[in-house]
mmCIF file of N, CA and C in Angstrom:
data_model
loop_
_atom_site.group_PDB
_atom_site.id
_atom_site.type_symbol
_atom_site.label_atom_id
_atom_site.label_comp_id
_atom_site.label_asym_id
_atom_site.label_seq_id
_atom_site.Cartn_x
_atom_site.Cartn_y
_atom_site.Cartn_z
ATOM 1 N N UNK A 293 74.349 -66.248 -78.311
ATOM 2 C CA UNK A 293 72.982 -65.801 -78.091
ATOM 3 C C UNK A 293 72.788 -65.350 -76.641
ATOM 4 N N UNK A 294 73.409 -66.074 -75.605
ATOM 5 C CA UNK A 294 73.420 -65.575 -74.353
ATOM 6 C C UNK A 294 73.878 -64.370 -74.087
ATOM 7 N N UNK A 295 74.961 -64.350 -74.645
ATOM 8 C CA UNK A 295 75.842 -63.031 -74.644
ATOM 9 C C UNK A 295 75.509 -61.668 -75.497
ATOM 10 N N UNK A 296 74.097 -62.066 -76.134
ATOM 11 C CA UNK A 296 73.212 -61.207 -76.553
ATOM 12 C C UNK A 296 72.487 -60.375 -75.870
ATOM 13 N N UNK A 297 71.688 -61.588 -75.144
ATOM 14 C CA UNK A 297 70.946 -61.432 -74.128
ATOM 15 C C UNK A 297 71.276 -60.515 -73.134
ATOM 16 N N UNK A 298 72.622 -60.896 -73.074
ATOM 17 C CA UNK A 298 73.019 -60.028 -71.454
ATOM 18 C C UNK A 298 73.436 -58.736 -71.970
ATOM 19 N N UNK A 299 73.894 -58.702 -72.599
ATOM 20 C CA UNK A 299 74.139 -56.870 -73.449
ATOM 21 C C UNK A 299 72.921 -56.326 -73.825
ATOM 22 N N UNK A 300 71.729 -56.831 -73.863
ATOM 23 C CA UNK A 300 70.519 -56.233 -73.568
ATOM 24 C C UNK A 300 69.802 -55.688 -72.509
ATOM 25 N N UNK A 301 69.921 -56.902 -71.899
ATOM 26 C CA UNK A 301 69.451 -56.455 -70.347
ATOM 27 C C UNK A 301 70.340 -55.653 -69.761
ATOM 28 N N UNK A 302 71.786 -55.506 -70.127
ATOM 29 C CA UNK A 302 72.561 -54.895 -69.176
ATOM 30 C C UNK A 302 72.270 -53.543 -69.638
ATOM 31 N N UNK A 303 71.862 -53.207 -71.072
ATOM 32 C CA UNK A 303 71.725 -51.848 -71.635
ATOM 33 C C UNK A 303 70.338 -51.309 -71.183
ATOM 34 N N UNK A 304 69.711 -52.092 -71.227
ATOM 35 C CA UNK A 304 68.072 -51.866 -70.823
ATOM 36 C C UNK A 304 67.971 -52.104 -68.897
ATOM 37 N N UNK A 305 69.111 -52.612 -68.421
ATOM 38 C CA UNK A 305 68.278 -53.497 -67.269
ATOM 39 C C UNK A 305 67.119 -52.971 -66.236
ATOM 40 N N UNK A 306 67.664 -51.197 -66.315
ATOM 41 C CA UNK A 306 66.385 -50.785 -65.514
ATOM 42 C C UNK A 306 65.195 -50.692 -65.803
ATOM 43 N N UNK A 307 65.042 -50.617 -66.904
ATOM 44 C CA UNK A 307 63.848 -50.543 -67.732
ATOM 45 C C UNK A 307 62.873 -52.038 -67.787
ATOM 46 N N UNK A 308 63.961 -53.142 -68.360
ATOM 47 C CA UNK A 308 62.995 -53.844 -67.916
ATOM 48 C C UNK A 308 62.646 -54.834 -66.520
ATOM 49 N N UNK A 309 63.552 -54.191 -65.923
ATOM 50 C CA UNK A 309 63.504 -54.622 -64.068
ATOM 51 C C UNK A 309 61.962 -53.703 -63.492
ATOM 52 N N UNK A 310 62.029 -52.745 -63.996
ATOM 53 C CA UNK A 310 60.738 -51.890 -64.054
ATOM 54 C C UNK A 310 59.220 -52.478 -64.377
ATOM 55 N N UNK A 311 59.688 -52.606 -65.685
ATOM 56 C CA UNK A 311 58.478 -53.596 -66.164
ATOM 57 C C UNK A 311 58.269 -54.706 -65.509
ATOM 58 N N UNK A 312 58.833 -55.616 -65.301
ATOM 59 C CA UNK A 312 58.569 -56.655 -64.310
ATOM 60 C C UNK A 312 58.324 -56.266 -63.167
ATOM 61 N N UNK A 313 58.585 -55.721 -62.185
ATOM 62 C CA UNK A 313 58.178 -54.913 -60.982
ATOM 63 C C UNK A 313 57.405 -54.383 -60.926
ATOM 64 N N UNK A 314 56.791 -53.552 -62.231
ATOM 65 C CA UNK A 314 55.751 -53.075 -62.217
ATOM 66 C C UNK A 314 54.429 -53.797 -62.399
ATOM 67 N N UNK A 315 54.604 -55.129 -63.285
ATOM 68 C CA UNK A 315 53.746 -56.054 -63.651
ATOM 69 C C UNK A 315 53.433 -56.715 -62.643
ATOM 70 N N UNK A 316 54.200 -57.018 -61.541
ATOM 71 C CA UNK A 316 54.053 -57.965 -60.665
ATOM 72 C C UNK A 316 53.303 -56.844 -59.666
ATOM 73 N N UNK A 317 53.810 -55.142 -59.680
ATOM 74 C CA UNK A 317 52.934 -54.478 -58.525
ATOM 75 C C UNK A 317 51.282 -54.311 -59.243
ATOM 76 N N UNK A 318 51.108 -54.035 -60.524
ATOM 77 C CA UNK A 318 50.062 -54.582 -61.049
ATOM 78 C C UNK A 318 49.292 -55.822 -60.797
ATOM 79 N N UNK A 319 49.968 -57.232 -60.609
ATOM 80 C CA UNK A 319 49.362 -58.275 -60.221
ATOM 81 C C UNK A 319 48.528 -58.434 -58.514
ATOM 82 N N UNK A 320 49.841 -57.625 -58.056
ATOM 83 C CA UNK A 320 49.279 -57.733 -56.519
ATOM 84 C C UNK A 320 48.366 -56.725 -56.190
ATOM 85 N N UNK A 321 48.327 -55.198 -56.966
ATOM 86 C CA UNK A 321 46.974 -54.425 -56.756
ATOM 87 C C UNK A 321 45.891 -55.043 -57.455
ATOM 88 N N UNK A 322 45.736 -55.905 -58.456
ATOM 89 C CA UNK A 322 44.193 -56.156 -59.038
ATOM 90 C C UNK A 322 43.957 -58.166 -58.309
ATOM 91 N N UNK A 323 44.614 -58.533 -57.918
ATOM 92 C CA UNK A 323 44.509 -59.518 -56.623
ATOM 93 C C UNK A 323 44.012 -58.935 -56.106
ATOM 94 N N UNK A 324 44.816 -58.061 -55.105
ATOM 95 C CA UNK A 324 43.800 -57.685 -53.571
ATOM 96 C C UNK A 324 42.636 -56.854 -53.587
ATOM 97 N N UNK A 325 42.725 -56.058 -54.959
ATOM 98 C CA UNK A 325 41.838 -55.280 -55.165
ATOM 99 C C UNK A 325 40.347 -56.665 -55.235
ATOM 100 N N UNK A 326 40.554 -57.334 -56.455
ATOM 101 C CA UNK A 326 39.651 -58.633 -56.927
ATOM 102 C C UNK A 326 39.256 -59.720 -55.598
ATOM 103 N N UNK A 327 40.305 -59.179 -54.481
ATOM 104 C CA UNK A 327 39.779 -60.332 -53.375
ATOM 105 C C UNK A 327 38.800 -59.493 -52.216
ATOM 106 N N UNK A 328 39.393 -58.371 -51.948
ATOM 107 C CA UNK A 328 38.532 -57.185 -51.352
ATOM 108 C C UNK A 328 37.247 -56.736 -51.884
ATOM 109 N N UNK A 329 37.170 -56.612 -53.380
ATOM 110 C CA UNK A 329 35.688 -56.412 -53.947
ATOM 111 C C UNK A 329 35.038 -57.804 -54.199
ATOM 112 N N UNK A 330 35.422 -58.669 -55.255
ATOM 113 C CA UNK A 330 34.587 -59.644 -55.597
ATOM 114 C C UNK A 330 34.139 -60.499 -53.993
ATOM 115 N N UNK A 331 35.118 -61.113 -53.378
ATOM 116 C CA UNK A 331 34.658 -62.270 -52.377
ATOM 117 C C UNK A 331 34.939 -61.798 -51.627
ATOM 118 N N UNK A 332 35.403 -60.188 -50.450
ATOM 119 C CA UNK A 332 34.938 -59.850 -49.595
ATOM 120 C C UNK A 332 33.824 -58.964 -49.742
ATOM 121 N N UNK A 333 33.255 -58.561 -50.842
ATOM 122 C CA UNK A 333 32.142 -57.582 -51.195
ATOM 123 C C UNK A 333 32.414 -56.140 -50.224
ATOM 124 N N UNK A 334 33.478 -55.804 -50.286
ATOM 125 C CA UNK A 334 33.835 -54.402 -49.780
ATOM 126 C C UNK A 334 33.646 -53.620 -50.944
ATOM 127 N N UNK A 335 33.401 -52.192 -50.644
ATOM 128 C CA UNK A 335 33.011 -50.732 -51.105
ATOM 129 C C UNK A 335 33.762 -50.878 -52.572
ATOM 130 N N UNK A 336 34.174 -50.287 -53.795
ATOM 131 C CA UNK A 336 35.441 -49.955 -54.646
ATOM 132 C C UNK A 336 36.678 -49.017 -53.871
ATOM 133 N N UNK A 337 35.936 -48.182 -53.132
ATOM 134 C CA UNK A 337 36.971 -47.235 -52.341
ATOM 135 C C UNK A 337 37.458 -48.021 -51.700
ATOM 136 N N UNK A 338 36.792 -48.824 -50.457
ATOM 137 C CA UNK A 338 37.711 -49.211 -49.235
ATOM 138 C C UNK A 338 38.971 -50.477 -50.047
ATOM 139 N N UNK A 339 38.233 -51.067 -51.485
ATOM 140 C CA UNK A 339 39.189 -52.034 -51.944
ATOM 141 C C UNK A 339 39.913 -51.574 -52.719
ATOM 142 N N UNK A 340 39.868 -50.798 -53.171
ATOM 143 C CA UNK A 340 40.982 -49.621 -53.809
ATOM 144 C C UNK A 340 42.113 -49.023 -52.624
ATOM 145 N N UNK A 341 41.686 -48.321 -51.869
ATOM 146 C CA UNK A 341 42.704 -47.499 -51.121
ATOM 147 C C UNK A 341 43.711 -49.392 -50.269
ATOM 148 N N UNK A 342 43.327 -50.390 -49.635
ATOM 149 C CA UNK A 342 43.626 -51.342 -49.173
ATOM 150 C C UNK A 342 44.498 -51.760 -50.243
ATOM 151 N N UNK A 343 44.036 -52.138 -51.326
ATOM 152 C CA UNK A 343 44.828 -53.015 -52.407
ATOM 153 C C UNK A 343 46.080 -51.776 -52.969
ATOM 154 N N UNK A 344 45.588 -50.819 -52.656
ATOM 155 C CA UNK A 344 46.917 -49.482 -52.961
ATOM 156 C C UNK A 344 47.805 -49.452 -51.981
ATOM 157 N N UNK A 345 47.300 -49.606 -51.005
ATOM 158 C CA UNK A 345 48.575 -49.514 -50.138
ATOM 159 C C UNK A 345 49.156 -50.695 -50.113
ATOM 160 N N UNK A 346 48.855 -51.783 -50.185
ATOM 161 C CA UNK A 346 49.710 -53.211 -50.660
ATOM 162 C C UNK A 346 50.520 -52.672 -51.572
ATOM 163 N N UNK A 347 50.325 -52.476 -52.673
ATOM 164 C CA UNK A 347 50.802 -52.205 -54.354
ATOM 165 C C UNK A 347 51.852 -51.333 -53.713
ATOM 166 N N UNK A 348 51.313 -50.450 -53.290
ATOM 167 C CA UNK A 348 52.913 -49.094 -53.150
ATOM 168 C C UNK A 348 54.183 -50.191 -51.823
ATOM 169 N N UNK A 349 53.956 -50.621 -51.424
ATOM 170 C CA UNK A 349 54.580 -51.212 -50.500
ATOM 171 C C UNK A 349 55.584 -52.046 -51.158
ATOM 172 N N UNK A 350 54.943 -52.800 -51.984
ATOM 173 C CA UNK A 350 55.584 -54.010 -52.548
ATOM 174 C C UNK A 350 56.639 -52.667 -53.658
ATOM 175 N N UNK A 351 55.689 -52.006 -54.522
ATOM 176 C CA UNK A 351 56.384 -51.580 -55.235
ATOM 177 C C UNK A 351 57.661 -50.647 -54.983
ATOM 178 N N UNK A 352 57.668 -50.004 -53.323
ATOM 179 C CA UNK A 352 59.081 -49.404 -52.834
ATOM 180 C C UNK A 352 59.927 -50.463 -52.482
ATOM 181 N N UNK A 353 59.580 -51.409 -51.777
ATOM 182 C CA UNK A 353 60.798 -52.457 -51.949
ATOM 183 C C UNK A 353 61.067 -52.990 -52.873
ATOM 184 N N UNK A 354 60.940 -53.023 -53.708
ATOM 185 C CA UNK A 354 61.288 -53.826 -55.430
ATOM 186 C C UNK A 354 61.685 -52.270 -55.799
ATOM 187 N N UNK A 355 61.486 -51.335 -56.411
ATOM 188 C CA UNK A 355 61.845 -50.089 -56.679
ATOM 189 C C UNK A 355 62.981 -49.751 -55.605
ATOM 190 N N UNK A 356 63.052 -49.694 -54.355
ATOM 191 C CA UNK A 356 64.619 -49.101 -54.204
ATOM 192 C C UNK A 356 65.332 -50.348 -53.939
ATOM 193 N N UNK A 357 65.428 -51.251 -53.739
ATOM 194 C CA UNK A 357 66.166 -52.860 -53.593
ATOM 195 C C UNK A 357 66.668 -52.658 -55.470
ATOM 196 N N UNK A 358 65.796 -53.416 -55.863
ATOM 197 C CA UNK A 358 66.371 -53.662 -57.661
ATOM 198 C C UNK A 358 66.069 -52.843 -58.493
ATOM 199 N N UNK A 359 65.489 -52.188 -58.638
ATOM 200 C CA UNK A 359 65.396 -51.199 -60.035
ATOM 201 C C UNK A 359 66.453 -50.214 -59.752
ATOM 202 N N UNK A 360 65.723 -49.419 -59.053
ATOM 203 C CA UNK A 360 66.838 -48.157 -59.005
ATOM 204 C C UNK A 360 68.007 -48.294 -57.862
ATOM 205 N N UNK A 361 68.310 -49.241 -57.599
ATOM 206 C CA UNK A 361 69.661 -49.901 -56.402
ATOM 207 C C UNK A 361 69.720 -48.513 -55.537
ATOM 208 N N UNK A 362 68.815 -48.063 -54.974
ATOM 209 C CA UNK A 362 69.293 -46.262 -54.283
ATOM 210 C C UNK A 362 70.694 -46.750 -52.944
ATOM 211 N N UNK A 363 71.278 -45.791 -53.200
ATOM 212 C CA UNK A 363 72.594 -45.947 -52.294
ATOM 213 C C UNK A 363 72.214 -45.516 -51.160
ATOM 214 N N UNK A 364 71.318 -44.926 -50.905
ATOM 215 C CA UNK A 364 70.617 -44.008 -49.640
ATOM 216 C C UNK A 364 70.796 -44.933 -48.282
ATOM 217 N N UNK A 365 71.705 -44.458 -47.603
ATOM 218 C CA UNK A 365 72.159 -45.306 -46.467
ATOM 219 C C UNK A 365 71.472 -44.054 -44.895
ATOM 220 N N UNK A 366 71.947 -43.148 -44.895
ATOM 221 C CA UNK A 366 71.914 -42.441 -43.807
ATOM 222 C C UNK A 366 70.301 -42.104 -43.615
ATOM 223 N N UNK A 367 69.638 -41.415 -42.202
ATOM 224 C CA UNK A 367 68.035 -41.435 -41.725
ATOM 225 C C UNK A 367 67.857 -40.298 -42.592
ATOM 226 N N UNK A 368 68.262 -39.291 -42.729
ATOM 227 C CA UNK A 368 67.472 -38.292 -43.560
ATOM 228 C C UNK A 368 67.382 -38.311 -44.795
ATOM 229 N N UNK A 369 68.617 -39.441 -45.587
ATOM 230 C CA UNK A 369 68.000 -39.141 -47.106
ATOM 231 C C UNK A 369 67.449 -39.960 -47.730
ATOM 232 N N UNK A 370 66.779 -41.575 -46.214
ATOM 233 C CA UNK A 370 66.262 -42.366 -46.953
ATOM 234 C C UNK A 370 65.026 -42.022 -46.565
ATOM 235 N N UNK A 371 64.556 -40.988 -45.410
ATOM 236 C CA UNK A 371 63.380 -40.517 -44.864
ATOM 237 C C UNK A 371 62.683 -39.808 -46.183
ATOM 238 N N UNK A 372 63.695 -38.643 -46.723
ATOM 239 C CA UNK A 372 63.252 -37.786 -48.276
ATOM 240 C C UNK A 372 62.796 -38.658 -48.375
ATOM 241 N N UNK A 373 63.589 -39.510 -49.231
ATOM 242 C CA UNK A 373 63.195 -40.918 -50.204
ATOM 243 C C UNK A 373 62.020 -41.646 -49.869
ATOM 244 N N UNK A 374 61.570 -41.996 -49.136
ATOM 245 C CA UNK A 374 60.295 -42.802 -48.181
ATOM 246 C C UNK A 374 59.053 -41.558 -48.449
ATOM 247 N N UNK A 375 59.741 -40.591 -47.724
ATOM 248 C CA UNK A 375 58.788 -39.746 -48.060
ATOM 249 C C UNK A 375 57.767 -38.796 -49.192
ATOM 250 N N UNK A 376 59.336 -38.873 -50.403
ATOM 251 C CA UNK A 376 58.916 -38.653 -52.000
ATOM 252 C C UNK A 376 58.339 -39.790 -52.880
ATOM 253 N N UNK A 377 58.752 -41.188 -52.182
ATOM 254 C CA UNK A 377 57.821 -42.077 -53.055
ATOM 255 C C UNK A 377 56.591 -42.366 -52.459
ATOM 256 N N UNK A 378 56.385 -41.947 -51.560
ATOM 257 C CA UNK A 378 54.997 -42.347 -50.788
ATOM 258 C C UNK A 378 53.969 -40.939 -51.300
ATOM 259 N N UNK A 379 54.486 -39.868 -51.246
ATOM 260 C CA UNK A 379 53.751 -38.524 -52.038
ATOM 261 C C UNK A 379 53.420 -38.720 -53.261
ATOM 262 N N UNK A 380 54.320 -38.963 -54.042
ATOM 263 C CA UNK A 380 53.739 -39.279 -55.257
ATOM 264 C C UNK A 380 52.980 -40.513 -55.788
ATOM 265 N N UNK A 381 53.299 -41.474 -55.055
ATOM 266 C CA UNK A 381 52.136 -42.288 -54.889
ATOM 267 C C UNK A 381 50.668 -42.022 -54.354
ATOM 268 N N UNK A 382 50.752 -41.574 -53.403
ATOM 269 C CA UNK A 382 49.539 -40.784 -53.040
ATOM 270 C C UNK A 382 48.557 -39.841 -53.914
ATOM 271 N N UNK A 383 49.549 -38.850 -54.896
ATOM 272 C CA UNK A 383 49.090 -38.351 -55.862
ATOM 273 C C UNK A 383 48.427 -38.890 -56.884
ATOM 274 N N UNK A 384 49.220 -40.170 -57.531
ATOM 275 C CA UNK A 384 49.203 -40.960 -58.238
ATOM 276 C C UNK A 384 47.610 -41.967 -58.224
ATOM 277 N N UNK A 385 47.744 -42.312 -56.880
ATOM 278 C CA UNK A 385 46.824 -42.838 -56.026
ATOM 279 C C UNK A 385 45.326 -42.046 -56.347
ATOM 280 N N UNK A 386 45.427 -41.009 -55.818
ATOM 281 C CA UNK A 386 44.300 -40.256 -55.770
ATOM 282 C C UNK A 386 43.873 -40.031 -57.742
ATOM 283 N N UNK A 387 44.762 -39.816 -58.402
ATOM 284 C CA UNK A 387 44.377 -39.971 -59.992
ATOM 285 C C UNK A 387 43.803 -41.053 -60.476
ATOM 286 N N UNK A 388 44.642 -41.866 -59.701
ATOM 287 C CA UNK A 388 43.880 -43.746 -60.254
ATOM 288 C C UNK A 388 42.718 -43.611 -59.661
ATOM 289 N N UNK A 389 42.415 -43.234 -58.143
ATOM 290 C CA UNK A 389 41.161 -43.470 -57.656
ATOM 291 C C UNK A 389 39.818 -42.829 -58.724
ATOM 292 N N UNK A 390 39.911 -41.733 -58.929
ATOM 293 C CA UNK A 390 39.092 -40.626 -59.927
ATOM 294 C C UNK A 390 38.738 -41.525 -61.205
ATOM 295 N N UNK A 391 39.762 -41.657 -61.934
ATOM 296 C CA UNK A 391 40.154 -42.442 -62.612
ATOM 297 C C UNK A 391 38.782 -43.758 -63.097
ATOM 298 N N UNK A 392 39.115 -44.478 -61.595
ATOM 299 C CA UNK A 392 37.867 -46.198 -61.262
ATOM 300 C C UNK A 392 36.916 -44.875 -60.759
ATOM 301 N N UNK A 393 36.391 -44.433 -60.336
ATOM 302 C CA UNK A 393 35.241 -43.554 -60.140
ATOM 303 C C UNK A 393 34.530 -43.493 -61.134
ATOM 304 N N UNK A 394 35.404 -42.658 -62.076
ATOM 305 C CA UNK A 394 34.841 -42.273 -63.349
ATOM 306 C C UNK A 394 34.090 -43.550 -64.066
ATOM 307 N N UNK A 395 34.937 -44.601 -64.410
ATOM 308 C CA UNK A 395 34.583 -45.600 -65.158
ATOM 309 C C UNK A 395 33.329 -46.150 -64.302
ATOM 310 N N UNK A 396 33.047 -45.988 -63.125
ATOM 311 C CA UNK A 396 32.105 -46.857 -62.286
ATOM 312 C C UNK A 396 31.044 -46.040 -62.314
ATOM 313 N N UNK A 397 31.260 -44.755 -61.162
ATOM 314 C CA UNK A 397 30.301 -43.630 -61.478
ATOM 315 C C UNK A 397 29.136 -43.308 -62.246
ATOM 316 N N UNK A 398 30.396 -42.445 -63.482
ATOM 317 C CA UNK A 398 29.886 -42.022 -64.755
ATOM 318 C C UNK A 398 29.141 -42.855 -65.548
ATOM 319 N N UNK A 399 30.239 -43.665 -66.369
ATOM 320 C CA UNK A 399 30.275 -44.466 -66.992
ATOM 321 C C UNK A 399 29.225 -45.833 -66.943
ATOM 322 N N UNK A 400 28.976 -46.178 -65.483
ATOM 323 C CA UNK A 400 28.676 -47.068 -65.228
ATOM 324 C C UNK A 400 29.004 -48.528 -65.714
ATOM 325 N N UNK A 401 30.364 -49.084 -65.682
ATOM 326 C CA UNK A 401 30.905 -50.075 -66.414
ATOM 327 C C UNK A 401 31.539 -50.656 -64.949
ATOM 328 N N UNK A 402 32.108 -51.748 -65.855
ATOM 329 C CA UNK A 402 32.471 -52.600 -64.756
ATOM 330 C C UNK A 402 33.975 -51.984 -63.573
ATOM 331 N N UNK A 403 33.927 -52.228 -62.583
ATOM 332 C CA UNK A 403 35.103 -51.645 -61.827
ATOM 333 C C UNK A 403 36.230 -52.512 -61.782
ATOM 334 N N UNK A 404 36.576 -53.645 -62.232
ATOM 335 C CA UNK A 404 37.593 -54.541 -62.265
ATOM 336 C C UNK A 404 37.992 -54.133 -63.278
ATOM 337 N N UNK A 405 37.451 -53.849 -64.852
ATOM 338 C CA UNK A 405 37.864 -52.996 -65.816
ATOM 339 C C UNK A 405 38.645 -51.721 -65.473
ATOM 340 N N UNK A 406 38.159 -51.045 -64.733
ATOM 341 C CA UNK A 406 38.601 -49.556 -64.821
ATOM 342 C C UNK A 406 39.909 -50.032 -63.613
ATOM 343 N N UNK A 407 39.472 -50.782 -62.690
ATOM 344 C CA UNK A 407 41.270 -50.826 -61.743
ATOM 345 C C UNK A 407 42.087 -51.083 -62.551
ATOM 346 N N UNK A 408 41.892 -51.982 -63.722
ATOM 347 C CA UNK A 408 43.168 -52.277 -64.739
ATOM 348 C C UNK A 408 43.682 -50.713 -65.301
ATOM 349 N N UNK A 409 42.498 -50.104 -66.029
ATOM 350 C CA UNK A 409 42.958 -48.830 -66.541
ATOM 351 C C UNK A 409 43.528 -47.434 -65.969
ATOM 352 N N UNK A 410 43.095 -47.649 -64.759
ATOM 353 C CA UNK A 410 44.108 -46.991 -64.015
ATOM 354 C C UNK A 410 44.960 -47.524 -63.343
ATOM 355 N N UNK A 411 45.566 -48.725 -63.434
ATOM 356 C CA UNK A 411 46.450 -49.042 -62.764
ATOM 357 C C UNK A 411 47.661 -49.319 -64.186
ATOM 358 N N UNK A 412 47.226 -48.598 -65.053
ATOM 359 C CA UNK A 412 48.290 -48.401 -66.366
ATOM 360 C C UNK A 412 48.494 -47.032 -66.283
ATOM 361 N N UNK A 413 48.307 -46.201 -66.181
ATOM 362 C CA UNK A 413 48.153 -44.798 -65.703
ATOM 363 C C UNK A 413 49.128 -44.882 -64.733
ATOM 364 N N UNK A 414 49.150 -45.595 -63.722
ATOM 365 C CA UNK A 414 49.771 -45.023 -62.662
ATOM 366 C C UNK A 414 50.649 -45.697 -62.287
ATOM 367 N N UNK A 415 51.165 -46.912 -63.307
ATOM 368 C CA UNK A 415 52.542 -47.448 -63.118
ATOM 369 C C UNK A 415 53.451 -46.531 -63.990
ATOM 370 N N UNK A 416 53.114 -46.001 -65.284
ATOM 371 C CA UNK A 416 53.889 -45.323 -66.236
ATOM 372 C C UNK A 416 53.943 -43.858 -65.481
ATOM 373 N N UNK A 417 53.142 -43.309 -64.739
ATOM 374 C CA UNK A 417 53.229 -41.781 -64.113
ATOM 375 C C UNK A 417 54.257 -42.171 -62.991
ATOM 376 N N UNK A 418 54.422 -43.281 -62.137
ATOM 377 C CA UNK A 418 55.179 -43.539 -61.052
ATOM 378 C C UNK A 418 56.877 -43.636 -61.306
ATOM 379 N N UNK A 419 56.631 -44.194 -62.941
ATOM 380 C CA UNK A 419 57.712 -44.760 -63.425
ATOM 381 C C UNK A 419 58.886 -43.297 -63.610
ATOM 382 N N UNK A 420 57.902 -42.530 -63.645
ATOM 383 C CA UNK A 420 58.608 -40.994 -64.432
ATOM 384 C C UNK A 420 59.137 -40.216 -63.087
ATOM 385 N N UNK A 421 57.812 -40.674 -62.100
ATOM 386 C CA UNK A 421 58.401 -39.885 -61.071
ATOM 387 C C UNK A 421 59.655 -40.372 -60.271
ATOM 388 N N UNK A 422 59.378 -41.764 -60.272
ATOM 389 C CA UNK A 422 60.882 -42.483 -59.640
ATOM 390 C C UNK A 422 62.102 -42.058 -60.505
ATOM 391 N N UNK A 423 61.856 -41.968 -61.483
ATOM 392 C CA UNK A 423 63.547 -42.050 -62.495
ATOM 393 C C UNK A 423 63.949 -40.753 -62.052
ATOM 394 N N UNK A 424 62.842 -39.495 -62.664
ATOM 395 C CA UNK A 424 63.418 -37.721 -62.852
ATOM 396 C C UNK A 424 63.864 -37.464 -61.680
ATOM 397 N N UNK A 425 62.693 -37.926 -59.978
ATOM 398 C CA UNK A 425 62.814 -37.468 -58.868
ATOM 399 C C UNK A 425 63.506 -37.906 -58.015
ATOM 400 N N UNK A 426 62.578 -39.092 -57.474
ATOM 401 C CA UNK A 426 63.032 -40.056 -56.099
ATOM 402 C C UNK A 426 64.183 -40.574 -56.092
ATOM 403 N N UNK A 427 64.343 -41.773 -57.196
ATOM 404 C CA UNK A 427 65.442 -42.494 -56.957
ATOM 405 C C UNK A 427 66.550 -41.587 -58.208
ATOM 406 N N UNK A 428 66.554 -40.327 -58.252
ATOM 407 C CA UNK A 428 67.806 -39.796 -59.798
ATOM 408 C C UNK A 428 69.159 -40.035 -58.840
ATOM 409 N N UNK A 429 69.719 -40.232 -59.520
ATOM 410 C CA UNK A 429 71.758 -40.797 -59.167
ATOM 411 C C UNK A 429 71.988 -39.290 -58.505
ATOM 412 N N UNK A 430 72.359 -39.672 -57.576
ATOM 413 C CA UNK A 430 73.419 -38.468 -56.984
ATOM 414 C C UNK A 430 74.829 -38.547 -57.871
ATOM 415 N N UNK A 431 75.240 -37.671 -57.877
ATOM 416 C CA UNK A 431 76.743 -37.661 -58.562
ATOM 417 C C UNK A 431 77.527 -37.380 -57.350
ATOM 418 N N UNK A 432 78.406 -38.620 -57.348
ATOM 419 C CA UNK A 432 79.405 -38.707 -56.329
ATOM 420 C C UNK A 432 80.319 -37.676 -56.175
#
C-alpha cells in the first residue's frame, strides 16, 4: 500500500505539491487578508494588495524551491524568473482584485466571500502560468 502511494505521488508529485502550496498560499492570503480587514479594519484594497503580496512571496518560494525544483542558478535567468512570476502575479493580482470589487461593489455581498472566490481564480490561472511559462524545463 505504501508502495502505492509513492507511485502516485511520484506520477502526480507536481501536481499535488501544487495543490498543497497552493492551499497553504490560499491559507496565508485569506489570514492576512481576514487580519488586515476584520481586526485591523483596513480598506478591502489596502488588505487585499498587503495580504497579496504576502501570498505571492510565500507562493515563489514554495513554487521554485518544491514544486517546480527550477535549476535557475545564474543572475539573469533567475532575474527572468523573479521577474515572470512576479508579472503574472501582478496580472493575476489585478483580476482577483476586480474580481472582490465586483462581489463587494456591485454585488454588495460580503468581501471575505469574494477573497475566497478570487483567490480560486487565481491559484488555477497562476498554476498555468508557472507550468507553460516561468518555471517550463529547459532541455539540457
Amino acid at each position: 500500500m505504501l508502495t502505492d502511494f509513492k507511485k502516485i505521488f511520484d506520477r502526480y508529485r507536481e501536481s499535488i505539491l501544487y495543490l498543497f502550496f497552493g492551499g497553504a498560499t490560499f491559507v496565508v492570503s485569506v489570514v492576512t487578508y481576514s487580519i488586515f480587514s476584520a481586526y485591523l479594519h483596513w480598506t478591502y484594497t489596502v488588505s487585499y494588495v498587503l495580504s497579496w503580496f504576502l501570498a505571492v512571496l510565500f507562493a515563489y518560494l514554495t513554487n521554485r524551491i518544491w514544486v517546480f525544483q527550477s535549476k535557475v542558478t545564474d543572475a539573469k535567468g533567475l532575474f527572468r524568473e523573479i521577474w515572470q512570476f512576479y508579472l503574472a502575479r501582478i496580472v493575476t493580482g489585478i483580476i482577483g482584485w476586480f474580481i472582490l470589487a465586483f462581489g463587494v461593489q456591485v454585488l454588495h455581498q460580503n468581501d471575505l466571500l469574494w477573497n475566497g472566490i478570487q483567490n480560486i481564480f487565481v491559484i488555477i490561472s497562476n498554476y498555468v502560468l508557472s507550468k507553460l511559462y516561468i518555471f517550463k524545463k529547459i532541455e539540457e
